[in-house]
């Protein structure tokens, strides 16, 4: 009996101890859950109410620093720019600004050039940093990326400078020629000669203004708003007709060929202007008694078939160092020839923008002394081709094969093929 009582007493004591330990563990768990974590200290407990929400919708990169210069809150854009690394602000000038602002409470702003993260080419990242106090202990840093704005401003500045220079040349010439006409009023022959020169300069000025308008239009307008199926044969015929007179003056033979019945999708006016510029350049930069050819074909592409229109000449060619720049505004391979032909240096820039806005591209192959081939690639209007095939019924010629034109094959020798695919070019 005494033994049973002792066992019962020990069991009771053990039960009491277990209950006490369980209670203590429960209390300890509750206290541990109620204890603020490091994250909550840095966001909920430290940031003033509503600040976290405001920072999350800001377009600028945002960083909040505490008294020890540790990052309390940082937006994803701040990490992307490389401003925050390892929980610290990685840009020393911004860190100094934050410390000064924390000390005196003044708002500071500065523009900095930072190295791009992950590039070894020394490219600068232009930013504007603004530091302001946030409460009594925190500092808010807002960083705005100005790189693209500066690039656009530089392009605009260069464009204005180039336009000013190009406009100054013909207007200055007109002013001098008008004075010469006044001084030679008693010499009919001189007046006629100066008047002819004035007409040339006035035409050059008109062409420059018109091409500036065209370039502005293709940059700002969406060509697909007024898009329609455009027949390539009609574009080629219009481009040839546009350059027929200067070509006949230089006894240049123009020939068309390639695959028949091709359609592209886009703005007819812009496409005609782009192809017309390519043909006009080919004529202007070709010696007398040579050939210029235009041909279209269909090529397969992962996103759908493309229509490739190639313009080939036997002109002076383009050096390797100039090929990358021929599509820049006002850039001329041969400035002297451009002045003689009235070129403005905007034609190829217009072609590039038209091609890009239509979802295509323009490329160039050239060899000095042998000529050049400019190739315009545009998406095909596939639905139109299917409807046209249905109306025509079965055909005996495979449309994917080039259909030779008599005039084209007889006018252009094999050494100057009009549809030179890149893989067959020398």
Coordinates of C-alpha atoms in Angstrom, one line a residue:
X1 CA 0.0 0.0 0.0
X2 CA 2.8 2.4 0.8
X3 CA 4.5 1.5 -2.4
X4 CA 1.4 2.3 -4.4
X5 CA 1.0 5.6 -2.7
X6 CA 4.5 6.6 -3.4
X7 CA 4.1 5.7 -7.1
X8 CA 0.9 7.8 -7.2
X9 CA 2.7 10.7 -5.6
X10 CA 5.5 10.6 -8.1
X11 CA 3.1 10.4 -11.0
X12 CA 1.3 13.4 -9.7
X13 CA 4.5 15.3 -9.3
X14 CA 5.6 14.4 -12.8
X15 CA 2.2 15.5 -14.2
X16 CA 2.5 18.8 -12.4
X17 CA 6.1 19.4 -13.8
X18 CA 4.9 18.5 -17.3
X19 CA 2.1 20.9 -17.1
X20 CA 4.4 23.7 -15.9
X21 CA 6.9 23.0 -18.6
X22 CA 4.1 23.0 -21.3
X23 CA 2.8 26.3 -19.9
X24 CA 6.2 27.9 -20.0
X25 CA 6.8 26.7 -23.5
X26 CA 3.5 28.1 -24.6
X27 CA 4.2 31.5 -23.0
X28 CA 7.7 31.5 -24.5
X29 CA 6.3 30.7 -28.0
X30 CA 3.7 33.5 -27.7
X31 CA 6.4 36.0 -26.7
X32 CA 8.6 34.9 -29.5
X33 CA 5.8 35.4 -32.1
X34 CA 5.1 38.8 -30.7
X35 CA 8.7 39.9 -30.9
X36 CA 9.3 42.1 -34.0
X37 CA 11.5 40.6 -36.7
X38 CA 14.3 42.4 -38.5
X39 CA 12.0 42.9 -41.5
X40 CA 9.2 44.3 -39.5
X41 CA 11.6 46.6 -37.7
X42 CA 12.7 47.9 -41.0
X43 CA 9.2 48.4 -42.6
X44 CA 6.3 48.3 -40.3
X45 CA 7.8 49.6 -37.0
X46 CA 10.3 52.1 -38.5
X47 CA 8.7 53.5 -41.6
X48 CA 5.9 56.0 -41.0
X49 CA 2.4 54.8 -41.8
X50 CA 1.7 54.9 -45.6
X51 CA 5.3 55.5 -46.7
X52 CA 5.8 52.0 -47.8
X53 CA 2.7 52.2 -50.1
X54 CA 3.8 55.5 -51.5
X55 CA 7.3 54.2 -52.3
X56 CA 6.0 51.2 -54.0
X57 CA 4.2 53.3 -56.7
X58 CA 6.9 55.8 -57.3
X59 CA 8.6 55.6 -60.8
X60 CA 11.9 56.8 -59.3
X61 CA 14.3 54.4 -57.5
X62 CA 13.7 54.8 -53.8
X63 CA 16.0 54.0 -50.9
X64 CA 15.3 54.6 -47.2
X65 CA 18.3 54.7 -44.8
X66 CA 18.4 54.6 -41.0
X67 CA 20.8 56.2 -38.5
X68 CA 23.5 53.6 -39.2
X69 CA 23.3 54.0 -43.0
X70 CA 21.6 50.6 -43.3
X71 CA 19.0 50.2 -46.0
X72 CA 15.6 50.0 -44.4
X73 CA 13.6 49.9 -47.6
X74 CA 14.7 49.8 -51.3
X75 CA 12.7 49.5 -54.5
X76 CA 13.4 46.9 -57.1
X77 CA 14.6 49.6 -59.4
X78 CA 17.2 50.7 -56.9
X79 CA 18.6 47.1 -57.0
X80 CA 18.5 47.0 -60.8
X81 CA 20.5 50.2 -61.0
X82 CA 23.1 48.8 -58.6
X83 CA 22.4 51.5 -55.9
X84 CA 22.0 48.9 -53.1
X85 CA 24.4 46.0 -52.5
X86 CA 24.6 43.8 -49.4
X87 CA 22.1 45.9 -47.5
X88 CA 24.1 49.1 -48.0
X89 CA 24.0 52.1 -50.3
X90 CA 26.8 51.4 -52.8
X91 CA 27.2 54.9 -54.3
X92 CA 29.5 56.9 -52.1
X93 CA 28.4 60.5 -53.2
X94 CA 24.8 59.6 -52.4
X95 CA 25.8 58.2 -49.0
X96 CA 27.6 61.5 -48.1
X97 CA 24.5 63.4 -49.2
X98 CA 22.4 61.2 -46.9
X99 CA 24.7 61.8 -44.0
X100 CA 24.7 65.6 -44.5
X101 CA 20.9 65.6 -44.8
X102 CA 20.5 63.6 -41.6
X103 CA 22.7 66.0 -39.8
X104 CA 21.2 69.4 -40.9
X105 CA 17.8 68.3 -42.3
X106 CA 18.4 70.1 -45.7
X107 CA 17.1 68.7 -48.9
X108 CA 19.9 68.1 -51.4
X109 CA 19.9 67.2 -55.1
X110 CA 22.7 66.4 -57.5
X111 CA 23.2 64.8 -61.0
X112 CA 25.8 62.0 -61.3
X113 CA 27.3 59.8 -63.9
X114 CA 27.5 56.2 -62.6
X115 CA 29.2 53.2 -64.3
X116 CA 26.7 50.8 -65.8
X117 CA 26.4 47.6 -63.8
X118 CA 27.8 44.5 -65.5
X119 CA 29.5 46.4 -68.4
X120 CA 33.2 46.9 -68.9
X121 CA 32.9 49.4 -71.7
X122 CA 32.8 52.5 -69.4
X123 CA 29.3 53.4 -70.4
X124 CA 27.9 56.0 -68.0
X125 CA 24.5 56.0 -66.4
X126 CA 23.2 59.5 -65.9
X127 CA 21.0 59.9 -62.8
X128 CA 19.5 62.6 -60.7
X129 CA 19.6 62.0 -56.9
X130 CA 17.5 63.8 -54.4
X131 CA 17.8 63.3 -50.6
X132 CA 15.3 64.5 -48.0
X133 CA 14.7 63.7 -44.3
X134 CA 11.9 61.2 -43.5
X135 CA 10.8 61.6 -39.9
X136 CA 13.4 62.2 -37.2
X137 CA 15.8 59.3 -37.9
X138 CA 15.3 58.2 -41.5
X139 CA 16.5 59.6 -44.8
X140 CA 14.8 59.1 -48.1
X141 CA 16.8 58.9 -51.4
X142 CA 15.0 59.2 -54.8
X143 CA 17.0 58.5 -57.9
X144 CA 15.8 59.2 -61.4
X145 CA 17.4 57.6 -64.5
X146 CA 18.2 60.4 -67.0
X147 CA 20.2 58.3 -69.5
X148 CA 17.5 58.1 -72.1
X149 CA 16.5 61.7 -71.7
X150 CA 20.1 62.8 -72.2
X151 CA 20.5 60.6 -75.3
X152 CA 17.3 62.0 -76.8
X153 CA 18.5 65.5 -76.0
X154 CA 21.9 64.9 -77.6
X155 CA 20.2 63.5 -80.8
X156 CA 17.9 66.5 -80.9
X157 CA 20.8 68.9 -80.4
X158 CA 22.8 67.3 -83.2
X159 CA 19.8 67.3 -85.4
X160 CA 19.1 71.0 -84.9
X161 CA 22.8 71.7 -85.5
X162 CA 22.8 69.7 -88.7
X163 CA 19.6 71.2 -90.0
X164 CA 20.9 74.7 -89.3
X165 CA 24.1 74.0 -91.2
X166 CA 22.2 72.4 -94.2
X167 CA 19.7 75.3 -94.4
X168 CA 22.4 77.9 -94.1
X169 CA 24.2 76.6 -97.3
X170 CA 21.4 77.1 -99.8
X171 CA 20.0 80.3 -98.1
X172 CA 23.5 81.8 -98.1
X173 CA 24.0 80.9 -101.7
X174 CA 20.6 82.5 -102.6
X175 CA 21.5 85.7 -100.8
X176 CA 24.9 86.0 -102.7
X177 CA 23.3 85.1 -106.0
X178 CA 20.6 87.7 -105.6
X179 CA 23.2 90.3 -104.9
X180 CA 25.1 89.2 -108.0
X181 CA 21.9 89.5 -110.1
X182 CA 21.4 93.1 -108.9
X183 CA 25.0 94.0 -109.6
X184 CA 24.8 92.4 -113.1
X185 CA 21.5 94.0 -114.0
X186 CA 23.0 95.5 -117.2
X187 CA 24.4 92.1 -118.3
X188 CA 21.6 89.8 -119.5
X189 CA 24.0 86.8 -119.9
X190 CA 25.2 87.1 -116.3
X191 CA 21.6 87.5 -115.0
X192 CA 20.6 84.3 -116.8
X193 CA 23.5 82.4 -115.4
X194 CA 22.9 83.6 -111.9
X195 CA 19.2 83.0 -112.2
X196 CA 19.9 79.4 -113.2
X197 CA 22.1 78.9 -110.1
X198 CA 19.4 80.5 -107.9
X199 CA 16.9 77.9 -109.3
X200 CA 19.3 75.1 -108.4
X201 CA 19.7 76.4 -104.8
X202 CA 16.0 77.0 -104.4
X203 CA 15.3 73.4 -105.5
X204 CA 17.9 72.1 -103.1
X205 CA 16.3 74.1 -100.3
X206 CA 12.8 72.9 -101.2
X207 CA 14.0 69.3 -101.3
X208 CA 15.6 69.7 -97.9
X209 CA 12.5 71.1 -96.3
X210 CA 10.3 68.4 -97.9
X211 CA 12.6 65.6 -96.6
X212 CA 12.6 67.1 -93.1
X213 CA 8.8 67.0 -93.2
X214 CA 8.9 63.4 -94.5
X215 CA 11.3 62.3 -91.8
X216 CA 9.2 64.0 -89.1
X217 CA 6.1 62.3 -90.4
X218 CA 7.5 58.8 -90.5
X219 CA 8.9 59.2 -87.0
X220 CA 5.7 60.4 -85.5
X221 CA 2.9 58.7 -87.5
X222 CA 1.9 55.1 -87.1
X223 CA 1.9 53.7 -90.6
X224 CA -0.3 50.7 -89.6
X225 CA -3.2 53.0 -88.9
X226 CA -3.7 53.5 -92.6
X227 CA -2.2 50.2 -93.7
X228 CA -3.4 48.4 -96.8
X229 CA -2.1 45.6 -99.0
X230 CA 0.4 47.2 -101.4
X231 CA 1.6 45.5 -104.6
X232 CA 5.3 45.5 -105.0
X233 CA 5.2 45.7 -108.8
X234 CA 3.4 49.1 -108.5
X235 CA 6.0 50.4 -106.0
X236 CA 8.8 49.4 -108.3
X237 CA 7.1 51.0 -111.3
X238 CA 6.6 54.2 -109.3
X239 CA 10.2 54.3 -108.1
X240 CA 11.5 53.8 -111.6
X241 CA 9.2 56.5 -113.0
X242 CA 10.4 58.9 -110.3
X243 CA 14.1 58.5 -111.4
X244 CA 13.5 58.1 -115.2
X245 CA 14.6 61.6 -116.2
X246 CA 17.9 61.7 -114.3
X247 CA 18.6 58.1 -115.4
X248 CA 18.0 58.9 -119.1
X249 CA 20.2 62.0 -118.7
X250 CA 23.1 59.8 -117.6
X251 CA 22.1 57.0 -120.0
X252 CA 21.6 54.6 -117.1
X253 CA 19.5 51.5 -117.8
X254 CA 16.9 50.7 -115.2
X255 CA 15.4 47.2 -115.1
X256 CA 12.8 45.4 -112.9
X257 CA 12.5 41.7 -112.2
X258 CA 12.1 39.0 -109.6
X259 CA 9.0 37.3 -108.4
X260 CA 5.7 38.6 -109.7
X261 CA 2.5 39.4 -107.8
X262 CA 4.0 40.2 -104.4
X263 CA 2.2 42.2 -101.7
X264 CA 3.4 43.9 -98.6
X265 CA 1.2 45.4 -95.8
X266 CA 1.7 49.0 -94.9
X267 CA 1.3 52.7 -95.7
X268 CA 1.5 53.0 -99.5
X269 CA 2.9 56.6 -99.5
X270 CA 5.7 55.8 -97.0
X271 CA 6.7 52.6 -98.8
X272 CA 6.7 54.4 -102.2
X273 CA 8.9 57.2 -100.7
X274 CA 11.3 54.7 -99.2
X275 CA 11.8 52.6 -102.3
X276 CA 12.0 55.8 -104.4
X277 CA 14.8 57.1 -102.2
X278 CA 16.8 53.9 -102.8
X279 CA 16.4 54.0 -106.5
X280 CA 17.1 57.7 -106.7
X281 CA 20.3 57.2 -104.7
X282 CA 21.4 54.3 -107.0
X283 CA 20.9 56.6 -110.0
X284 CA 22.7 59.5 -108.5
X285 CA 25.7 57.6 -107.3
X286 CA 26.1 55.5 -110.5
X287 CA 28.4 56.5 -113.4
X288 CA 26.9 57.2 -116.8
X289 CA 26.0 54.2 -119.1
X290 CA 25.6 51.7 -116.2
X291 CA 22.7 49.7 -114.9
X292 CA 20.3 49.9 -111.9
X293 CA 18.1 46.9 -111.1
X294 CA 15.2 46.5 -108.8
X295 CA 13.8 43.1 -108.0
X296 CA 11.5 41.5 -105.4
X297 CA 11.2 38.0 -104.0
X298 CA 9.7 36.1 -101.1
X299 CA 11.9 34.6 -98.4
X300 CA 10.9 32.4 -95.5
X301 CA 11.2 33.7 -92.0
X302 CA 10.3 32.3 -88.5
X303 CA 7.5 34.8 -87.9
X304 CA 6.1 34.6 -91.4
X305 CA 7.3 35.2 -95.0
X306 CA 9.0 38.4 -95.8
X307 CA 9.1 40.3 -99.1
X308 CA 12.7 41.3 -100.0
X309 CA 13.1 44.2 -102.5
X310 CA 16.7 44.7 -103.6
X311 CA 18.1 47.8 -105.4
X312 CA 21.5 47.1 -107.1
X313 CA 23.7 49.6 -108.8
X314 CA 27.2 49.7 -110.4
X315 CA 28.2 52.9 -108.7
X316 CA 31.2 54.0 -106.6
X317 CA 30.4 51.6 -103.7
X318 CA 30.7 52.3 -100.0
X319 CA 33.7 51.7 -97.9
X320 CA 33.5 49.4 -94.9
X321 CA 33.9 52.3 -92.4
X322 CA 31.0 54.2 -94.0
X323 CA 28.5 51.3 -94.2
X324 CA 27.5 51.5 -90.5
X325 CA 26.8 55.2 -90.9
X326 CA 25.0 55.6 -94.2
X327 CA 21.6 55.5 -92.5
X328 CA 22.4 58.4 -90.1
X329 CA 20.8 61.7 -90.7
X330 CA 22.8 64.1 -92.9
X331 CA 25.6 61.6 -93.3
X332 CA 27.1 61.5 -96.8
X333 CA 29.6 59.1 -98.2
X334 CA 30.7 61.6 -100.8
X335 CA 29.8 65.2 -99.8
X336 CA 31.0 66.6 -103.1
X337 CA 28.8 64.3 -105.1
X338 CA 25.9 65.0 -102.8
X339 CA 26.2 68.7 -103.5
X340 CA 26.4 68.1 -107.2
X341 CA 23.3 65.9 -107.2
X342 CA 21.3 68.0 -104.6
X343 CA 21.3 65.3 -102.0
X344 CA 20.3 66.2 -98.5
X345 CA 21.6 63.2 -96.5
X346 CA 18.2 62.4 -95.2
X347 CA 17.0 59.9 -97.8
X348 CA 18.4 56.7 -96.2
X349 CA 17.4 57.9 -92.8
X350 CA 13.8 58.0 -94.0
X351 CA 14.2 54.5 -95.5
X352 CA 15.4 53.2 -92.2
X353 CA 12.5 54.6 -90.2
X354 CA 9.9 53.5 -92.7
X355 CA 11.3 49.9 -92.6
X356 CA 11.4 49.8 -88.8
X357 CA 7.9 51.3 -88.4
X358 CA 6.6 48.6 -90.8
X359 CA 8.2 45.8 -88.9
X360 CA 11.0 45.3 -91.4
X361 CA 14.6 46.4 -91.9
X362 CA 17.0 47.7 -94.6
X363 CA 20.5 46.4 -95.1
X364 CA 23.4 47.2 -97.4
X365 CA 26.0 45.3 -99.2
X366 CA 28.7 47.2 -101.0
X367 CA 32.2 46.9 -102.5
X368 CA 34.2 50.0 -103.5
X369 CA 34.3 50.4 -107.2
X370 CA 31.8 47.5 -107.8
X371 CA 28.6 49.0 -106.7
X372 CA 26.0 48.5 -103.8
X373 CA 22.9 46.6 -103.1
X374 CA 20.3 48.0 -100.6
X375 CA 17.8 45.4 -99.5
X376 CA 14.4 46.4 -98.0
X377 CA 12.7 43.5 -96.1
X378 CA 9.0 43.9 -95.2
X379 CA 6.3 41.5 -93.9
X380 CA 4.2 40.0 -96.6
X381 CA 0.5 40.6 -96.8
X382 CA -0.2 36.9 -96.7
X383 CA -4.0 37.0 -96.6
X384 CA -4.0 39.1 -99.8
X385 CA -1.8 36.7 -101.6
X386 CA -4.1 33.8 -100.6
X387 CA -7.2 35.6 -101.9
X388 CA -5.4 36.5 -105.1
X389 CA -4.4 32.9 -105.6
X390 CA -7.9 31.7 -105.1
X391 CA -9.2 34.2 -107.7
X392 CA -6.6 33.2 -110.3
X393 CA -7.2 29.5 -109.8
X394 CA -4.4 26.9 -110.2
X395 CA -1.1 28.1 -111.5
X396 CA 1.6 26.2 -113.3
X397 CA 4.5 28.2 -111.9
X398 CA 5.7 27.8 -108.3
X399 CA 5.3 31.3 -106.8
X400 CA 8.2 30.7 -104.5
X401 CA 10.5 30.6 -107.5
X402 CA 11.8 33.7 -109.2
X403 CA 10.0 34.6 -112.4
X404 CA 12.5 36.1 -114.9
X405 CA 11.7 39.2 -116.7
X406 CA 13.0 39.5 -120.3
X407 CA 14.0 43.1 -119.9
X408 CA 15.6 42.4 -116.5
X409 CA 17.7 39.4 -117.5
X410 CA 18.9 41.1 -120.7
X411 CA 19.8 44.4 -119.0
X412 CA 21.8 43.1 -116.1
X413 CA 24.7 40.7 -116.4
X414 CA 25.2 37.8 -114.0
X415 CA 28.1 39.7 -112.3
X416 CA 25.5 42.3 -111.1
X417 CA 22.6 40.1 -110.0
X418 CA 19.7 42.2 -108.9
X419 CA 18.6 39.9 -106.0
X420 CA 21.9 39.2 -104.3
X421 CA 21.1 37.2 -101.1
X422 CA 23.8 37.7 -98.5
X423 CA 24.9 34.1 -98.7
X424 CA 25.9 34.4 -102.3
X425 CA 27.6 37.8 -102.1
X426 CA 31.3 37.9 -102.4

